[in-house]
XYZ file of C-alpha atoms in Angstrom:
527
model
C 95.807 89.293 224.989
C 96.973 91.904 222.941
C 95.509 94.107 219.970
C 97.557 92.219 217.502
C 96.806 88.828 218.788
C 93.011 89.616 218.416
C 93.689 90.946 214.634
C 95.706 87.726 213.989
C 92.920 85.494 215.346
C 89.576 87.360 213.613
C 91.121 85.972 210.171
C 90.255 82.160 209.392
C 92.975 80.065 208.047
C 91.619 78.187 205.004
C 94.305 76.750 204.271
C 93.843 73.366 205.411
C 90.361 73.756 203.961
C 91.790 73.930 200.562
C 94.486 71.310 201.284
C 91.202 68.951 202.089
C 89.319 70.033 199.450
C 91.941 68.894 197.220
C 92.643 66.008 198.556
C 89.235 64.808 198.181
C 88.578 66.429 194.783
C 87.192 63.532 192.759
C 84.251 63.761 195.272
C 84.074 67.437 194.401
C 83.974 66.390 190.709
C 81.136 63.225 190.654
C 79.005 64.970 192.645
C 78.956 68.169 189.884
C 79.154 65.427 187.416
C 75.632 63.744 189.082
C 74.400 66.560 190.046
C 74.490 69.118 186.803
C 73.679 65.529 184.974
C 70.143 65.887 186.761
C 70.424 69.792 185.792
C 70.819 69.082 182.458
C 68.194 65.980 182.310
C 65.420 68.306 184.304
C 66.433 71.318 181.269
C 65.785 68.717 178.680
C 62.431 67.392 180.475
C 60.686 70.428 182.023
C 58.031 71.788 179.587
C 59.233 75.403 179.144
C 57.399 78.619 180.181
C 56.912 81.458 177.466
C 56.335 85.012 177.648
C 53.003 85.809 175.966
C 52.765 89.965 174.758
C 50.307 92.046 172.987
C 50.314 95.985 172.496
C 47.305 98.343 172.128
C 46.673 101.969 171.570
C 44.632 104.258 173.273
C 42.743 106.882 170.716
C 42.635 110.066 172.474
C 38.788 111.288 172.157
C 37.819 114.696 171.622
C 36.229 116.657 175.037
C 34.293 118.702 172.576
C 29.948 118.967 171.576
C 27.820 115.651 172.547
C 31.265 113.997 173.567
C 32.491 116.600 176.497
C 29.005 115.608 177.875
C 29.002 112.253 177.948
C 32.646 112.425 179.275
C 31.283 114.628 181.948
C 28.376 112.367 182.862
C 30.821 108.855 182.982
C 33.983 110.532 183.786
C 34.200 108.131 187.183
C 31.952 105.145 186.167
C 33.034 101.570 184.670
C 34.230 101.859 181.165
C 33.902 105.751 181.012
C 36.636 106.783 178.695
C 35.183 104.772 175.704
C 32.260 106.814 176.446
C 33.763 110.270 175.087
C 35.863 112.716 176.858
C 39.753 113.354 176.744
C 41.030 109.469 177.399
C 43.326 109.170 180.806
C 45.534 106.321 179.895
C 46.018 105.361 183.764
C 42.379 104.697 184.128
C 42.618 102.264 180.754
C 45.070 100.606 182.117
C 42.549 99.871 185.411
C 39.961 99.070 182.982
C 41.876 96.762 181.436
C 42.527 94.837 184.612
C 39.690 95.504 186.130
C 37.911 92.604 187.809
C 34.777 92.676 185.495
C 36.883 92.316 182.317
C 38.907 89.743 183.783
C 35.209 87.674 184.887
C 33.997 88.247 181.444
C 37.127 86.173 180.515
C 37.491 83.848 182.740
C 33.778 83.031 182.043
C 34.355 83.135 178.171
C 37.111 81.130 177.855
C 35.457 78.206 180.783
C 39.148 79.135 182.986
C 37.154 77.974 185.697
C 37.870 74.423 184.866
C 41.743 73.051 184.352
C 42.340 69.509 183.593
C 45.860 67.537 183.801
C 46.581 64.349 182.596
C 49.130 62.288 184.680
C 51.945 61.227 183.056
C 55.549 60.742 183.902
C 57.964 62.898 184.897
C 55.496 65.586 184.596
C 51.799 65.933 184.140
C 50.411 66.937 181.216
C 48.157 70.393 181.430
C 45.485 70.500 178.913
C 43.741 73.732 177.412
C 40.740 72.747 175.067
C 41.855 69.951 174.327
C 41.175 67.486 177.386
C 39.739 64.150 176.414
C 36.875 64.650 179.019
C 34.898 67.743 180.672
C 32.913 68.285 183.699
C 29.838 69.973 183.096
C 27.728 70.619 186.413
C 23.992 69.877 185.386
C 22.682 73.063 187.175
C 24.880 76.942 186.901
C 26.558 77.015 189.932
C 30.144 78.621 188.691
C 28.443 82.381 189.080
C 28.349 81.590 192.797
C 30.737 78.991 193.625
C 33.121 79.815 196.388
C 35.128 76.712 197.120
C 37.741 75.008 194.790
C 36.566 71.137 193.629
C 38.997 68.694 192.785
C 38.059 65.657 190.916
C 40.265 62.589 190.398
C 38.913 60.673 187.283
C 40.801 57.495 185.886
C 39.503 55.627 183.184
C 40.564 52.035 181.945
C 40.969 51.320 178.196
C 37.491 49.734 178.327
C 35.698 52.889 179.042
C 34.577 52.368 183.116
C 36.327 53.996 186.084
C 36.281 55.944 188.427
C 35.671 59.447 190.233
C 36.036 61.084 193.016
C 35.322 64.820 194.136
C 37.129 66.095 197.346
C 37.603 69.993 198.590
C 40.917 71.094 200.118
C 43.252 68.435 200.920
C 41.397 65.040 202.141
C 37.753 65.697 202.609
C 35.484 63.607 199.831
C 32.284 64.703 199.073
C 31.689 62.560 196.245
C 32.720 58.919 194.939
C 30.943 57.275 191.933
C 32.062 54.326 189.339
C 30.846 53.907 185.771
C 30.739 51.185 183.224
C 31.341 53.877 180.017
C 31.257 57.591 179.389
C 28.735 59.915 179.960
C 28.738 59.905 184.270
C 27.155 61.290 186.558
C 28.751 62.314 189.733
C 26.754 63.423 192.535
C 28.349 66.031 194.599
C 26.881 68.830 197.337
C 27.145 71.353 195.475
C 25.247 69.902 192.145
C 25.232 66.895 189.766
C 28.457 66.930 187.418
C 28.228 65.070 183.893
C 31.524 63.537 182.835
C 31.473 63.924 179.014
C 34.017 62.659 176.745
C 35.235 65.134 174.081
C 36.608 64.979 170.795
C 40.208 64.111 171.884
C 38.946 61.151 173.760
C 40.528 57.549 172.523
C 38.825 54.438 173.266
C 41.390 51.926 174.459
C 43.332 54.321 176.425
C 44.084 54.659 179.864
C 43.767 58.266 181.469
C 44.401 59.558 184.905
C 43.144 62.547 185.111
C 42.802 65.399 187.598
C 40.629 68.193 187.142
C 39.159 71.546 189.201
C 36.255 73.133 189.051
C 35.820 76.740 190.952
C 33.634 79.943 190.385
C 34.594 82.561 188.196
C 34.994 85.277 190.347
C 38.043 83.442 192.115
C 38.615 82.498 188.360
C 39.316 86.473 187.700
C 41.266 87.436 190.765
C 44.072 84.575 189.344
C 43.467 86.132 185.904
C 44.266 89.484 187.595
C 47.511 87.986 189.184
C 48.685 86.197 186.046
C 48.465 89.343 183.515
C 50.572 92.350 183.472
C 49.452 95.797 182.202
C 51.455 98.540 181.918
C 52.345 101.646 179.566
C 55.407 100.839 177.139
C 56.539 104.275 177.451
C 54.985 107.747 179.162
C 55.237 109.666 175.808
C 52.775 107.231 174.143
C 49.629 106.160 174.566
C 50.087 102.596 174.194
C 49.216 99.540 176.620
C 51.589 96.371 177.006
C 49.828 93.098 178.294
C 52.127 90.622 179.425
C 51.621 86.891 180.337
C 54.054 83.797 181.319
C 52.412 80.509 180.197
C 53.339 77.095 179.268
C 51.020 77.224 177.154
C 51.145 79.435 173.976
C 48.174 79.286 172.345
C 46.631 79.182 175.829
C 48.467 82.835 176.848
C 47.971 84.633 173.581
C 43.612 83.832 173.668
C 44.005 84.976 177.166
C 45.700 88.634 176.165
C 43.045 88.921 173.117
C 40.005 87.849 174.255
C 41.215 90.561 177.040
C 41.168 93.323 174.755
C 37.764 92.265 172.917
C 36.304 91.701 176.203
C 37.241 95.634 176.933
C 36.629 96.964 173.501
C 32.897 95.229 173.377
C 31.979 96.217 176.856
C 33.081 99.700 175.697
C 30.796 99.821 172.912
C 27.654 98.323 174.786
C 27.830 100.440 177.303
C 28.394 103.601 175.127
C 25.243 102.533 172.731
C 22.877 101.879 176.133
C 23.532 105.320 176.966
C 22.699 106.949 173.188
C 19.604 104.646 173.031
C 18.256 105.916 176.530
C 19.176 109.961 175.163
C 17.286 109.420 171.755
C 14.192 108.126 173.282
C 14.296 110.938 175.503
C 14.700 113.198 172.970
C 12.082 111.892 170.767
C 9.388 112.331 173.395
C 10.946 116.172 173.805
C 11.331 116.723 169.729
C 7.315 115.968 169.554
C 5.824 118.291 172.298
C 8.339 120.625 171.207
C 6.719 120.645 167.395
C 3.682 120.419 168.635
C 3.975 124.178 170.249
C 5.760 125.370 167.198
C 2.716 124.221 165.115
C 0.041 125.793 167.661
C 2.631 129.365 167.354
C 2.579 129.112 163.814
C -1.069 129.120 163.370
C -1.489 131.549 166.116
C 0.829 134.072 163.554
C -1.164 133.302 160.259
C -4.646 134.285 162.361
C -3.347 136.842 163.819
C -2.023 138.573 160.532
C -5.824 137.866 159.293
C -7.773 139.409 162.054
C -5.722 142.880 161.614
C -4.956 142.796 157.892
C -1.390 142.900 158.525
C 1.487 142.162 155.180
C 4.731 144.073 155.796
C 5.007 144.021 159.655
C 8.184 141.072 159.270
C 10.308 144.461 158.207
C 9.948 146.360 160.757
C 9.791 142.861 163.434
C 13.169 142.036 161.961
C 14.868 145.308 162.287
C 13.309 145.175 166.515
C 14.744 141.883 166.508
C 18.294 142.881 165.375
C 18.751 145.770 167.844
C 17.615 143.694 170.813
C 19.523 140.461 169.494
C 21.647 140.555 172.554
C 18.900 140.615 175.105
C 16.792 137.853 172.695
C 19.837 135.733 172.932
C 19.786 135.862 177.282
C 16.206 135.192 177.201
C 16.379 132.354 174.919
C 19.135 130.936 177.109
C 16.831 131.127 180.433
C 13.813 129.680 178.800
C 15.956 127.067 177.522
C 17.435 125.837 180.638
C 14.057 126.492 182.525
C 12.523 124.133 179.918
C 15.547 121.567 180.128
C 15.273 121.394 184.095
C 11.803 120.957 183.757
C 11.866 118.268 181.560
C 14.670 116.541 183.794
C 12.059 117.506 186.403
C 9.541 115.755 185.118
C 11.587 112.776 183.821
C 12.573 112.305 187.526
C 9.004 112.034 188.704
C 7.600 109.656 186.254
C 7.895 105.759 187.870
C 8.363 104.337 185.138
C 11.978 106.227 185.445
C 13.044 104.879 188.650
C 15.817 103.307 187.226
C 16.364 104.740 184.163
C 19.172 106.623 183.258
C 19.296 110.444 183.352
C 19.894 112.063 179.906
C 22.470 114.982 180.347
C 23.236 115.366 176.655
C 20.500 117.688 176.357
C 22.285 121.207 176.922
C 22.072 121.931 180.827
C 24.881 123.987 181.504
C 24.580 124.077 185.412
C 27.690 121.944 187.344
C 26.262 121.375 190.131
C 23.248 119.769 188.855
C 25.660 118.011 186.561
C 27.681 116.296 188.732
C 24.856 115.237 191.037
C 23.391 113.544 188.313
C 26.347 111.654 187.103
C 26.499 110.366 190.441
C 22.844 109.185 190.633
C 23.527 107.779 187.304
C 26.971 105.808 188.130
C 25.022 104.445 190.968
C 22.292 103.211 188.864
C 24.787 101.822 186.466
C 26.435 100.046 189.370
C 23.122 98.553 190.484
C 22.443 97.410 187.050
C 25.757 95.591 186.977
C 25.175 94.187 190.554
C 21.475 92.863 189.194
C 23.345 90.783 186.412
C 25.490 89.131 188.880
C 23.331 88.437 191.467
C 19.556 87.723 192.507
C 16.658 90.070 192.719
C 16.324 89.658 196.713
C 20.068 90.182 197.532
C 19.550 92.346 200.331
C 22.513 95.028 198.472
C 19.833 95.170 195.970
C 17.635 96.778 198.225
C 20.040 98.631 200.353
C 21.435 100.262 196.790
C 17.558 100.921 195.839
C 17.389 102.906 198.849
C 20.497 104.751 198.467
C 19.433 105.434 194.611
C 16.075 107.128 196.259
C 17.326 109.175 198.594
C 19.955 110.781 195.531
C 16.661 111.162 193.600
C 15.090 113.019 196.171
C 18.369 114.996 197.180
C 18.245 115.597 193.227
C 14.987 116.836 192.957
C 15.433 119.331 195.701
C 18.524 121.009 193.932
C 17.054 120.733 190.570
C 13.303 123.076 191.750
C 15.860 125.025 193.205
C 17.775 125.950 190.161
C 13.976 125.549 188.319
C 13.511 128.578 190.312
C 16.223 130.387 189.860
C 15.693 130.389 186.245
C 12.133 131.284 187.034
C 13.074 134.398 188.374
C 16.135 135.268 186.474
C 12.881 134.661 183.127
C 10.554 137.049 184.733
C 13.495 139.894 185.258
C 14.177 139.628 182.044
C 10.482 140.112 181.103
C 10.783 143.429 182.816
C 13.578 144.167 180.649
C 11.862 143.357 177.949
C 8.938 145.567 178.506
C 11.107 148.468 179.771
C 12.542 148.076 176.040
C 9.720 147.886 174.214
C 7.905 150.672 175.841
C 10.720 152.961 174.703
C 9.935 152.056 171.333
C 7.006 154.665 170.482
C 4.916 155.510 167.847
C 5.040 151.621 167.250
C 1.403 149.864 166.786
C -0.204 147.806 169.372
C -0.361 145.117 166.598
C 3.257 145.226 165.505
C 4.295 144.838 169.654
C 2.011 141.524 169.612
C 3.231 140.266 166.465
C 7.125 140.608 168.059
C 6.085 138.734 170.791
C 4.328 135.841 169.392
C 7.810 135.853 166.628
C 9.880 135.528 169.785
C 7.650 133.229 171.231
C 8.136 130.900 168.367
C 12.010 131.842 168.084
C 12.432 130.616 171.167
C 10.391 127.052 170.530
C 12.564 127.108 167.292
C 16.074 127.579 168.818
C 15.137 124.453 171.019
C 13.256 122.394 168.640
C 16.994 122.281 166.445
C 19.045 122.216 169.456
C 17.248 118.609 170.107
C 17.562 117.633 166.253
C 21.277 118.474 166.877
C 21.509 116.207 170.145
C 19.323 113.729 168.295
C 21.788 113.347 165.551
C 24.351 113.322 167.310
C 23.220 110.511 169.603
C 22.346 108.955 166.338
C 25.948 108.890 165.005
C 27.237 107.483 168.607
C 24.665 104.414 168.131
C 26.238 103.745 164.859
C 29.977 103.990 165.832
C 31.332 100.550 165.974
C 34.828 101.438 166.134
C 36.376 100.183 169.307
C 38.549 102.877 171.843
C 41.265 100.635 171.754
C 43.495 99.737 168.497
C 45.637 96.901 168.294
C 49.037 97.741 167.822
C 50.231 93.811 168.379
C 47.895 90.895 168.441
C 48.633 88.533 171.035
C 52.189 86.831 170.348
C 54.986 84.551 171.817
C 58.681 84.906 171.869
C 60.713 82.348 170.748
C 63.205 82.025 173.920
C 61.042 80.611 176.954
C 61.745 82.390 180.093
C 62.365 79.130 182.070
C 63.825 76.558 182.593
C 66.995 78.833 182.173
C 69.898 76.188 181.327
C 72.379 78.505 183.185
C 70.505 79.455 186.245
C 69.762 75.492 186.621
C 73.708 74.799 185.704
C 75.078 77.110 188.953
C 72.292 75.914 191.122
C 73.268 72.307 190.411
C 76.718 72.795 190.681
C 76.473 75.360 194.113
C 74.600 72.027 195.276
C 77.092 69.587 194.450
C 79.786 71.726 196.535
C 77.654 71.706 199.640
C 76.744 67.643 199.031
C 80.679 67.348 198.592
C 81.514 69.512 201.621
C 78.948 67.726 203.977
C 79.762 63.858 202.516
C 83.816 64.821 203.439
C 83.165 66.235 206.815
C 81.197 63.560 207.792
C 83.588 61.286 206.819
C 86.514 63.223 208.454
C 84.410 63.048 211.659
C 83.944 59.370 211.713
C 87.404 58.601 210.462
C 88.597 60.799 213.658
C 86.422 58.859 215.690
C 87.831 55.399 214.970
């Protein structure tokens, strides 16, 4: 065969294709007739599917005094941005669709149940407004891992029936009742079948309902919202939803961002509460050495008759200002990691949170102890969700002790570091003041005991500081997040789109046509 011959025979001749085609062409045209008919009919009957939006806007938090701390100490942990620190709108964004939000939703707005009426051509869903509700006599959504399905239909006399069954056919449950409240017995718990407010008497209802935990609850919450940033040069949040129902998508998308905003706030006044009541027990030992100093300096000025020595004390005191300031600094952070120290050691602290807002300026010790606080945050969230004899409970308790221990190693290690970096400068300070001469024994005693109680000073108002600051935090009750646009629908539904339907209907009708005439061809040829 040659070249051309192959060429000739790769293209197909549709010509007598088309000549059939036309000769059968009022096939072609009732079946687009019956079949965009059904198009149009399903367009008209299908309940349409809106897009639900809201927007939000991230403040951007200054990284600066009691809030650089805090930022520091929750950088990594649940919720840590509302907490202080420069705000990373990624990790909002995660926050936002974070499976502990989306629980604390699911369990707020009961999404754990659904309930559809049967009606024809399609089933009505109901949101709130269901004429009955299953209500299990005993909490078992927190833990519930399998999906219930209940089949309830109720004559216009108030009796029926019910029926529970998990996956496709396997009952666990059958019951019938004269009138409304029921009881239906199940495996997992007793359900009551209440009637609600948009219950009729004298109506029929078929109605099918689920009932699962919330956790699974959330991860479908998770899958049905989209987050994302409206644009990279601004800080705000888009939350998308498709839904049927409208006033059903636009609680889901607010209750999201009150859910974040209040979890925000709680967690950012539990820390402040734990730092004031630390720094309450500080402030009083604190005064109570200032008070003992003071009275050491009026008994001392007494017992050697002494009236102008604050002169000459404050002109010392000025010259060796730079080398007071470095000793106040070590005695301060000695005193800060002993009092973390000690803090650590009590048992009452086991599982309390570690204060860092209280001036320690060492990293290392920092970021160890945001760790061994994000894990004791994380085991206070796991005890909410879960019982006290969960065996992570006690594998997390265990983990929490050895970082206390690792903890208290680093920290007497630093403790002595400062200890010897206070004693050098000790030396330094008496290689300066013996260069002072002609100076009286009683004046060198009466600078010491003033920088004695400078020192106790400079920390007693560095803890007033902290304290008030904490203060202020407890009070804030503005949320991180500011709502730009509260939950809303657009007009246009997403679907059923009339002109997607249209070509599919029609694209059908031309295979229907094509397959109804070549069927016919081939049993016309074979007669």
């Amino acid at each position: 065969m040659s070249k051309q011959e192959e060429s000739r025979n790769e293209f197909i001749d549709i010509k007598p294709a088309l000549k059939k085609g036309l000769k059968y062409w009022y096939i072609f045209v009732i079946s687009a007739v019956f079949c965009v008919g059904i198009g149009f009919v399903y367009c008209k009957l299908a309940k349409p599917t809106f897009q639900i939006l809201a927007n939000i806007l991230i403040k951007e938090n200054d990284s600066g005094g009691m809030a650089g701390m805090q930022a520091m100490m929750m950088k990594n942990s649940a919720f840590g941005s509302l907490l202080g620190g420069s705000t990373s709108i990624n990790d909002e964004i995660q926050l936002l669709s974070s499976f502990t939000v989306c629980r604390e939703v699911a369990k707020e707005l009961f999404l754990n149940e659904s309930y559809e009426i049967k009606k024809f051509p399609f089933d009505q869903q109901c949101y709130h407004d269901s004429p009955i509700r299953l209500v299990p006599e005993t909490e078992i959504a927190d833990t519930l891992g399998a999906v219930i399905k209940f089949n309830i239909k109720i004559n216009a006399s108030g009796s029926g029936k019910a029926k529970a069954s998990i996956g496709m056919w396997k009952t666990i449950a059958k019951t019938s009742f004269d009138k409304l409240p029921a009881i239906l017995h199940t495996s997992y718990g007793d359900f009551q079948i209440n009637p609600t407010p948009y219950f009729k008497a004298g109506e029929d209802y078929n109605i099918k309902a689920t009932f699962c935990g919330y956790n699974l609850s959330a991860e479908r919450l998770q899958e049905l919202v989209s987050i994302d940033l409206v644009s990279k040069k601004a800080n705000v949040i888009n939350l998308s939803a498709i839904e049927q129902n409208r006033n059903k998508g636009k609680e889901l998308l607010n209750t999201i961002i009150q859910v974040y905003n209040k979890t925000g706030l709680q967690q950012k006044k539990t820390l402040a509460s734990s730092t004031i009541s630390f720094l309450d027990e500080r402030i009083d030992i604190i005064s109570k050495d200032l008070d003992n100093i003071e009275k050491e300096i009026e008994s001392y000025k007494k017992e050697n008759s002494l009236t102008d020595i604050e002169t000459e004390a404050k002109i010392i005191l000025e010259k060796s200002g730079d080398f007071k300031e470095r000793l106040i600094e070590a005695e301060t952070q000695y005193t800060v990691i002993e009092l973390i120290e000690n803090f650590l050691l009590k048992p009452e602290n086991r599982y309390s949170l570690v204060p860092l807002n209280i001036g320690l300026n060492d990293r290392t010790v920092l970021e160890g102890l945001q760790k061994y606080n994000e894990a004791l945050l994380e085991r206070l969230k796991l005890m909410k969700n879960t019982y006290k004899n969960n065996p992570t409970i006690a594998t997390i308790n265990e983990q929490i002790d050895a970082m206390r221990d690792n903890m208290l190693a680093t920290i007497r290690s630093l403790k002595s570091g400062f200890m010897y970096a206070r004693e050098d400068l000790k030396k330094q300070e008496e290689y300066f003041i013996s260069r002072i001469k002609g100076m009286p024994t009683q004046e060198r005693e009466f600078v010491n005991i003033k920088r004695q109680q400078a020192i106790k000073q400079e920390l007693f108002l560095f803890l007033l500081q902290k304290k008030e600051e904490n203060d202020l935090t407890l009070s804030i009750t503005t949320p991180n997040a500011q709502i730009v646009d509260a939950a809303y629908s657009k007009a246009k539904p997403v679907a059923p789109n009339p002109n997607i339907v249209y070509f599919i209907s029609f694209f059908i009708s031309i295979i229907l046509s094509s397959g109804y005439i070549s069927l016919f061809e081939l049993r016309k040829n074979k007669q």
